[in-house]
XYZ file of N, CA and C in Angstrom:
369
model
N 10.935 -10.445 -0.689
C 11.413 -9.553 -1.731
C 11.817 -8.197 -1.172
N 11.075 -7.728 -0.183
C 11.398 -6.427 0.385
C 12.812 -6.419 0.935
N 13.143 -7.416 1.724
C 14.473 -7.455 2.333
C 15.546 -7.777 1.307
N 15.222 -8.588 0.346
C 16.205 -8.930 -0.686
C 16.582 -7.698 -1.504
N 15.610 -6.860 -1.798
C 15.861 -5.678 -2.630
C 15.956 -4.398 -1.813
N 15.877 -4.511 -0.514
C 16.085 -3.413 0.436
C 15.511 -2.076 -0.019
N 14.219 -2.078 -0.259
C 13.542 -0.830 -0.560
C 13.583 -0.399 -2.012
N 14.141 -1.201 -2.885
C 14.131 -0.879 -4.315
C 12.855 -1.486 -4.903
N 11.766 -0.734 -4.790
C 10.466 -1.246 -5.175
C 10.419 -1.707 -6.633
N 11.040 -0.977 -7.519
C 10.995 -1.336 -8.939
C 11.645 -2.704 -9.177
N 12.771 -2.952 -8.552
C 13.432 -4.266 -8.708
C 12.614 -5.364 -8.059
N 12.005 -5.078 -6.927
C 11.163 -6.079 -6.264
C 9.969 -6.430 -7.144
N 9.356 -5.436 -7.779
C 8.230 -5.692 -8.674
C 8.681 -6.534 -9.856
N 9.847 -6.245 -10.408
C 10.373 -7.059 -11.513
C 10.543 -8.510 -11.082
N 10.937 -8.726 -9.854
C 11.138 -10.081 -9.346
C 9.825 -10.841 -9.181
N 8.704 -10.139 -9.253
C 7.394 -10.791 -9.136
C 7.023 -11.581 -10.391
N 7.794 -11.444 -11.443
C 7.547 -12.207 -12.659
C 6.853 -11.391 -13.728
N 6.459 -12.106 -14.774
C 5.821 -11.464 -15.925
C 4.306 -11.481 -15.801
N 3.679 -10.620 -16.567
C 2.208 -10.546 -16.583
C 1.624 -11.931 -16.836
N 0.588 -12.248 -16.099
C -0.090 -13.521 -16.268
C 0.436 -14.643 -15.380
N 1.591 -14.425 -14.750
C 2.131 -15.471 -13.883
C 1.317 -15.550 -12.590
N 1.179 -16.765 -12.103
C 0.414 -17.015 -10.881
C 1.005 -16.205 -9.727
N 0.163 -15.565 -8.987
C 0.503 -14.778 -7.797
C 1.266 -13.485 -8.078
N 1.478 -13.142 -9.341
C 2.212 -11.908 -9.647
C 1.532 -10.686 -9.042
N 0.217 -10.589 -9.212
C -0.497 -9.424 -8.689
C -0.390 -9.358 -7.171
N -0.518 -10.502 -6.505
C -0.382 -10.520 -5.049
C 1.044 -10.183 -4.621
N 2.006 -10.605 -5.393
C 3.402 -10.276 -5.104
C 3.616 -8.769 -5.176
N 3.101 -8.139 -6.218
C 3.245 -6.690 -6.367
C 2.520 -5.971 -5.236
N 1.333 -6.453 -4.865
C 0.619 -5.862 -3.731
C 1.451 -5.990 -2.459
N 2.140 -7.104 -2.297
C 3.000 -7.287 -1.130
C 4.144 -6.297 -1.093
N 4.701 -5.979 -2.249
C 5.770 -4.975 -2.311
C 5.206 -3.611 -1.919
N 4.018 -3.282 -2.417
C 3.374 -2.019 -2.042
C 3.068 -1.956 -0.559
N 2.609 -3.075 -0.007
C 2.323 -3.142 1.422
C 3.598 -2.883 2.221
N 4.665 -3.555 1.866
C 5.926 -3.381 2.597
C 6.422 -1.945 2.493
N 6.366 -1.382 1.305
C 6.870 -0.026 1.106
C 6.120 0.989 1.972
N 4.800 0.911 1.966
C 4.015 1.868 2.755
C 4.090 1.564 4.244
N 4.192 0.294 4.598
C 4.216 -0.076 6.007
C 5.496 0.397 6.689
N 6.625 0.276 6.019
C 7.888 0.664 6.658
C 8.184 2.147 6.520
N 7.388 2.870 5.762
C 7.619 4.302 5.563
C 6.408 5.167 5.925
N 5.737 4.942 7.066
C 4.567 5.772 7.375
C 4.934 7.227 7.641
N 6.199 7.462 7.945
C 6.662 8.827 8.183
C 7.270 9.443 6.928
N 7.398 8.653 5.878
C 7.946 9.116 4.595
C 7.060 8.613 3.457
N 5.787 8.918 3.527
C 4.831 8.340 2.589
C 5.031 8.779 1.143
N 5.765 9.851 0.925
C 6.039 10.242 -0.459
C 6.833 9.142 -1.164
N 7.640 8.415 -0.414
C 8.466 7.368 -1.027
C 7.626 6.289 -1.701
N 6.689 5.628 -0.998
C 5.894 4.621 -1.703
C 4.972 5.219 -2.765
N 4.488 6.436 -2.545
C 3.648 7.065 -3.562
C 4.454 7.335 -4.830
N 5.665 7.824 -4.666
C 6.541 8.057 -5.821
C 6.899 6.741 -6.504
N 7.183 5.712 -5.713
C 7.527 4.408 -6.287
C 6.360 3.884 -7.127
N 5.147 4.045 -6.635
C 3.976 3.611 -7.400
C 3.838 4.350 -8.711
N 4.165 5.622 -8.708
C 4.071 6.424 -9.937
C 5.031 5.953 -11.020
N 6.115 5.326 -10.623
C 7.113 4.875 -11.597
C 6.775 3.527 -12.227
N 5.687 2.906 -11.790
C 5.308 1.590 -12.302
C 4.325 1.712 -13.462
N 4.249 0.650 -14.255
C 3.233 0.574 -15.307
C 1.853 0.648 -14.652
N 0.858 1.169 -15.344
C -0.467 1.359 -14.726
C -1.038 0.117 -14.027
N -0.981 -1.044 -14.654
C -1.534 -2.252 -14.023
C -0.739 -2.619 -12.776
N 0.574 -2.483 -12.841
C 1.415 -2.769 -11.678
C 1.167 -1.745 -10.572
N 0.971 -0.503 -10.960
C 0.703 0.545 -9.967
C -0.578 0.242 -9.205
N -1.596 -0.209 -9.916
C -2.865 -0.527 -9.256
C -2.658 -1.599 -8.182
N -1.911 -2.627 -8.504
C -1.656 -3.693 -7.529
C -0.773 -3.197 -6.390
N 0.238 -2.423 -6.716
C 1.139 -1.857 -5.709
C 0.347 -1.010 -4.718
N -0.554 -0.181 -5.229
C -1.342 0.698 -4.362
C -2.383 -0.084 -3.564
N -2.828 -1.216 -4.087
C -3.727 -2.085 -3.317
C -3.010 -2.530 -2.042
N -1.755 -2.904 -2.169
C -0.974 -3.270 -0.997
C -0.698 -2.083 -0.086
N -0.417 -0.933 -0.689
C -0.173 0.271 0.109
C -1.403 0.635 0.923
N -2.589 0.476 0.338
C -3.827 0.752 1.084
C -3.946 -0.158 2.296
N -3.603 -1.428 2.126
C -3.654 -2.370 3.252
C -2.688 -1.946 4.351
N -1.506 -1.486 3.963
C -0.523 -1.034 4.956
C -1.032 0.189 5.710
N -1.643 1.110 4.995
C -2.177 2.296 5.657
C -3.274 1.925 6.645
N -4.086 0.951 6.288
C -5.126 0.482 7.198
C -4.504 -0.091 8.471
N -3.525 -0.946 8.319
C -2.872 -1.556 9.489
C -2.204 -0.486 10.342
N -1.523 0.448 9.712
C -0.888 1.537 10.463
C -1.937 2.376 11.180
N -3.051 2.636 10.519
C -4.125 3.411 11.131
C -4.692 2.675 12.336
N -4.868 1.376 12.209
C -5.414 0.585 13.305
C -4.456 0.525 14.490
N -3.164 0.536 14.227
C -2.195 0.408 15.320
C -1.800 1.747 15.929
N -1.752 2.807 15.110
C -1.358 4.122 15.629
C -1.809 5.210 14.652
N -3.075 5.515 14.720
C -3.660 6.483 13.782
C -2.987 7.847 13.867
N -2.634 8.262 15.054
C -2.012 9.575 15.224
C -0.665 9.645 14.496
N 0.146 8.605 14.628
C 1.446 8.578 13.953
C 1.265 8.600 12.440
N 0.309 7.823 11.938
C 0.048 7.819 10.505
C -0.426 9.189 10.043
N -1.320 9.804 10.790
C -1.823 11.134 10.425
C -0.689 12.159 10.379
N 0.259 12.048 11.301
C 1.412 12.957 11.270
C 2.201 12.776 9.979
N 2.371 11.532 9.552
C 3.074 11.266 8.296
C 2.329 11.832 7.105
N 1.024 11.676 7.105
C 0.206 12.217 6.015
C 0.265 13.740 6.020
N 0.179 14.336 7.196
C 0.206 15.802 7.294
C 1.515 16.402 6.790
N 2.608 15.656 6.842
C 3.901 16.160 6.369
C 3.990 16.217 4.848
N 3.098 15.536 4.176
C 3.130 15.521 2.716
C 2.647 16.853 2.150
N 3.216 17.228 1.028
C 2.720 18.379 0.282
C 1.548 17.926 -0.581
N 0.719 18.872 -0.957
C -0.343 18.565 -1.921
C 0.298 18.370 -3.283
N -0.181 17.518 -4.136
C -1.398 16.719 -4.003
C -1.174 15.375 -3.309
N 0.051 15.111 -2.868
C 0.343 13.821 -2.215
C -0.480 13.630 -0.935
N -0.685 14.699 -0.186
C -1.459 14.584 1.050
C -2.874 14.087 0.734
N -3.492 14.678 -0.261
C -4.843 14.255 -0.650
C -4.842 12.825 -1.187
N -3.809 12.477 -1.915
C -3.705 11.112 -2.436
C -3.631 10.108 -1.286
N -2.786 10.386 -0.301
C -2.650 9.478 0.848
C -3.953 9.396 1.628
N -4.607 10.531 1.823
C -5.891 10.522 2.534
C -6.939 9.727 1.752
N -6.907 9.849 0.442
C -7.831 9.075 -0.390
C -7.578 7.580 -0.286
N -6.314 7.188 -0.303
C -5.972 5.767 -0.164
C -6.425 5.234 1.192
N -6.154 5.984 2.240
C -6.566 5.567 3.574
C -8.090 5.511 3.666
N -8.763 6.503 3.127
C -10.219 6.522 3.155
C -10.822 5.323 2.447
N -10.290 4.986 1.274
C -10.780 3.808 0.546
C -10.538 2.545 1.351
N -9.390 2.467 1.977
C -9.066 1.290 2.766
C -9.999 1.161 3.972
N -10.257 2.273 4.653
C -11.179 2.239 5.794
C -12.589 1.866 5.351
N -13.030 2.375 4.208
C -14.349 2.011 3.682
C -14.421 0.510 3.388
N -13.379 -0.017 2.772
C -13.337 -1.453 2.473
C -13.338 -2.262 3.763
N -12.580 -1.813 4.730
C -12.506 -2.493 6.027
C -13.893 -2.560 6.670
N -14.565 -1.442 6.711
C -15.902 -1.391 7.333
C -16.890 -2.313 6.619
N -16.704 -2.472 5.320
C -17.612 -3.308 4.541
C -17.268 -4.782 4.537
N -16.119 -5.148 5.062
C -15.693 -6.543 4.984
C -15.349 -7.178 6.330
N -15.164 -6.414 7.384
C -14.627 -6.920 8.649
C -15.470 -8.041 9.251
N -16.758 -8.038 9.049
C -17.622 -9.052 9.657
C -17.697 -10.345 8.846
N -17.075 -10.378 7.705
C -17.176 -11.548 6.836
C -16.152 -12.619 7.204
N -16.510 -13.862 6.958
C -15.561 -14.962 7.131
C -14.416 -14.857 6.126
N -14.689 -14.222 5.016
C -13.703 -14.063 3.942
C -13.078 -12.671 3.970
N -12.965 -12.109 5.175
C -12.505 -10.728 5.353
C -11.239 -10.411 4.555
N -10.167 -11.168 4.746
C -8.892 -10.817 4.126
C -9.024 -10.783 2.602
N -9.578 -11.833 2.027
C -9.709 -11.875 0.566
C -10.593 -10.739 0.072
N -11.683 -10.472 0.787
C -12.588 -9.404 0.376
C -11.928 -8.029 0.525
N -11.186 -7.833 1.597
C -10.484 -6.561 1.781
C -9.475 -6.339 0.660
N -8.695 -7.363 0.358
C -7.663 -7.216 -0.673
C -8.256 -7.105 -2.074
N -9.477 -7.610 -2.269
C -10.133 -7.517 -3.579
C -10.815 -6.168 -3.756
N -10.996 -5.432 -2.674
C -11.679 -4.148 -2.733
C -10.849 -3.148 -3.542
N -11.482 -2.473 -4.447
C -10.752 -1.523 -5.315
C -11.179 -0.118 -5.031
């Protein structure tokens, strides 16, 4: 969906289907993951995109964004921190909060056999 809609998060979320459809929430989380993962230097973009979604969709979108921030942090924490530092408040605090929640979830789930599912279920 990310490549099909080339960064148009709202259209990608619409393509995930209607409420109650199987895998819709995971699809929306995937759009959030892609948006934050490809824009670690422009984090206002996925944060703004999340704000334009309905509350339930935003929650799923940000769940994916948290996963992307975790992966970016694990691969190049300094680069991610530079992206976060470029944000104005309150976006900077929001991004730090998302990353902090993701790191907390990671620390609490990494040793489990069900790590991925538990990490993605962490709110």
